[in-house]
Coordinates of C-alpha atoms in Angstrom, one line a residue:
X29 CA 128.3 221.2 44.4
X30 CA 128.6 224.9 45.3
X31 CA 130.3 227.1 47.9
X32 CA 128.8 229.4 50.5
X33 CA 130.4 232.5 52.0
X34 CA 129.2 233.0 55.5
X35 CA 129.6 236.6 56.7
X36 CA 128.9 237.0 60.4
X37 CA 129.0 240.5 61.9
X38 CA 128.0 243.0 64.6
X39 CA 126.9 246.4 63.3
X40 CA 127.9 249.7 64.9
X41 CA 125.1 251.8 66.2
X42 CA 125.9 254.6 63.7
X43 CA 126.2 255.4 60.0
X44 CA 123.0 253.6 59.2
X45 CA 122.1 255.7 56.2
X46 CA 125.5 255.2 54.6
X47 CA 125.4 251.5 55.5
X48 CA 122.0 250.9 53.9
X49 CA 123.1 252.7 50.7
X50 CA 126.0 250.4 50.3
X51 CA 124.2 247.4 51.4
X52 CA 121.3 247.9 49.0
X53 CA 123.7 248.7 46.1
X54 CA 125.8 245.6 46.7
X55 CA 122.8 243.3 47.3
X56 CA 121.7 244.1 43.8
X57 CA 125.2 244.2 42.2
X58 CA 126.2 240.7 43.5
X59 CA 123.3 239.2 41.5
X60 CA 125.2 240.1 38.3
X61 CA 128.5 238.4 39.3
X62 CA 129.1 235.3 37.3
X63 CA 128.6 232.1 39.4
X64 CA 126.3 233.9 41.9
X65 CA 123.5 231.5 43.0
X66 CA 121.6 233.3 45.8
X67 CA 122.0 235.1 49.1
X68 CA 120.1 235.9 52.2
X69 CA 120.7 237.5 55.5
X70 CA 119.3 238.3 58.9
X71 CA 120.1 240.8 61.7
X72 CA 118.8 241.0 65.2
X73 CA 117.4 244.5 65.8
X74 CA 118.6 244.8 69.4
X75 CA 122.0 243.1 69.5
X76 CA 122.9 244.1 65.9
X77 CA 124.4 240.6 65.4
X78 CA 123.8 239.3 61.9
X79 CA 124.7 236.8 59.3
X80 CA 124.6 236.8 55.5
X81 CA 125.2 233.7 53.4
X82 CA 126.0 234.0 49.7
X83 CA 126.1 231.0 47.4
X84 CA 128.5 230.7 44.4
X85 CA 129.2 228.0 41.9
X86 CA 133.0 227.9 42.5
X87 CA 135.9 229.5 44.3
X88 CA 136.9 231.6 41.3
X89 CA 133.6 233.4 41.4
X90 CA 134.0 234.1 45.1
X91 CA 137.5 235.6 44.3
X92 CA 136.0 237.7 41.5
X93 CA 133.4 239.1 44.0
X94 CA 136.1 239.7 46.7
X95 CA 138.2 241.6 44.1
X96 CA 135.3 243.7 42.8
X97 CA 136.1 247.5 43.2
X98 CA 132.7 248.4 44.7
X99 CA 132.9 245.5 47.1
X100 CA 136.5 246.6 48.1
X101 CA 135.4 250.1 48.8
X102 CA 132.5 248.9 50.9
X103 CA 134.9 246.6 52.8
X104 CA 137.1 249.6 53.7
X105 CA 134.0 251.4 55.1
X106 CA 133.0 248.3 56.9
X107 CA 136.1 248.4 59.1
X108 CA 135.8 252.2 59.8
X109 CA 132.1 252.9 59.8
X110 CA 129.8 249.9 59.7
X111 CA 130.9 247.0 62.0
X112 CA 132.3 246.4 65.4
X113 CA 133.5 243.0 64.2
X114 CA 133.0 240.5 61.4
X115 CA 134.2 237.1 60.2
X116 CA 134.0 235.3 57.0
X117 CA 133.9 231.6 56.4
X118 CA 134.0 229.9 53.0
X119 CA 132.5 226.4 52.9
X120 CA 131.9 223.7 50.3
X121 CA 128.2 222.7 50.1
X122 CA 128.3 218.9 49.6
X123 CA 124.6 218.4 49.7
X124 CA 121.5 220.6 50.0
X125 CA 117.8 220.0 50.1
X126 CA 114.7 221.8 51.3
X127 CA 111.2 221.2 52.4
X128 CA 108.3 223.7 52.1
X129 CA 104.9 223.0 53.6
X130 CA 103.4 225.3 51.0
X131 CA 104.6 223.1 48.1
X132 CA 103.1 219.8 49.2

């Protein structure tokens, strides 16, 4: 069993350079957080709507990431410079499986 943090957002149309600096930094930093499993995201280039999903082993690991100082600083900028809106959902992953046609 694991947990997923689902971050849905709509980017502003400004501050792209600052956004990508923080995004790239945090995308690498999160990989060193204990309990981190994986993450992936996608954003529509025209509507600027996007979603990022991060998987963790447990809720304590999610809390550690939420409380990380660099992450806190980026969240402050998110509200003032990066996003028109965002939402966060934390869900328990009861079961997961995958299929890949390239692995048959």
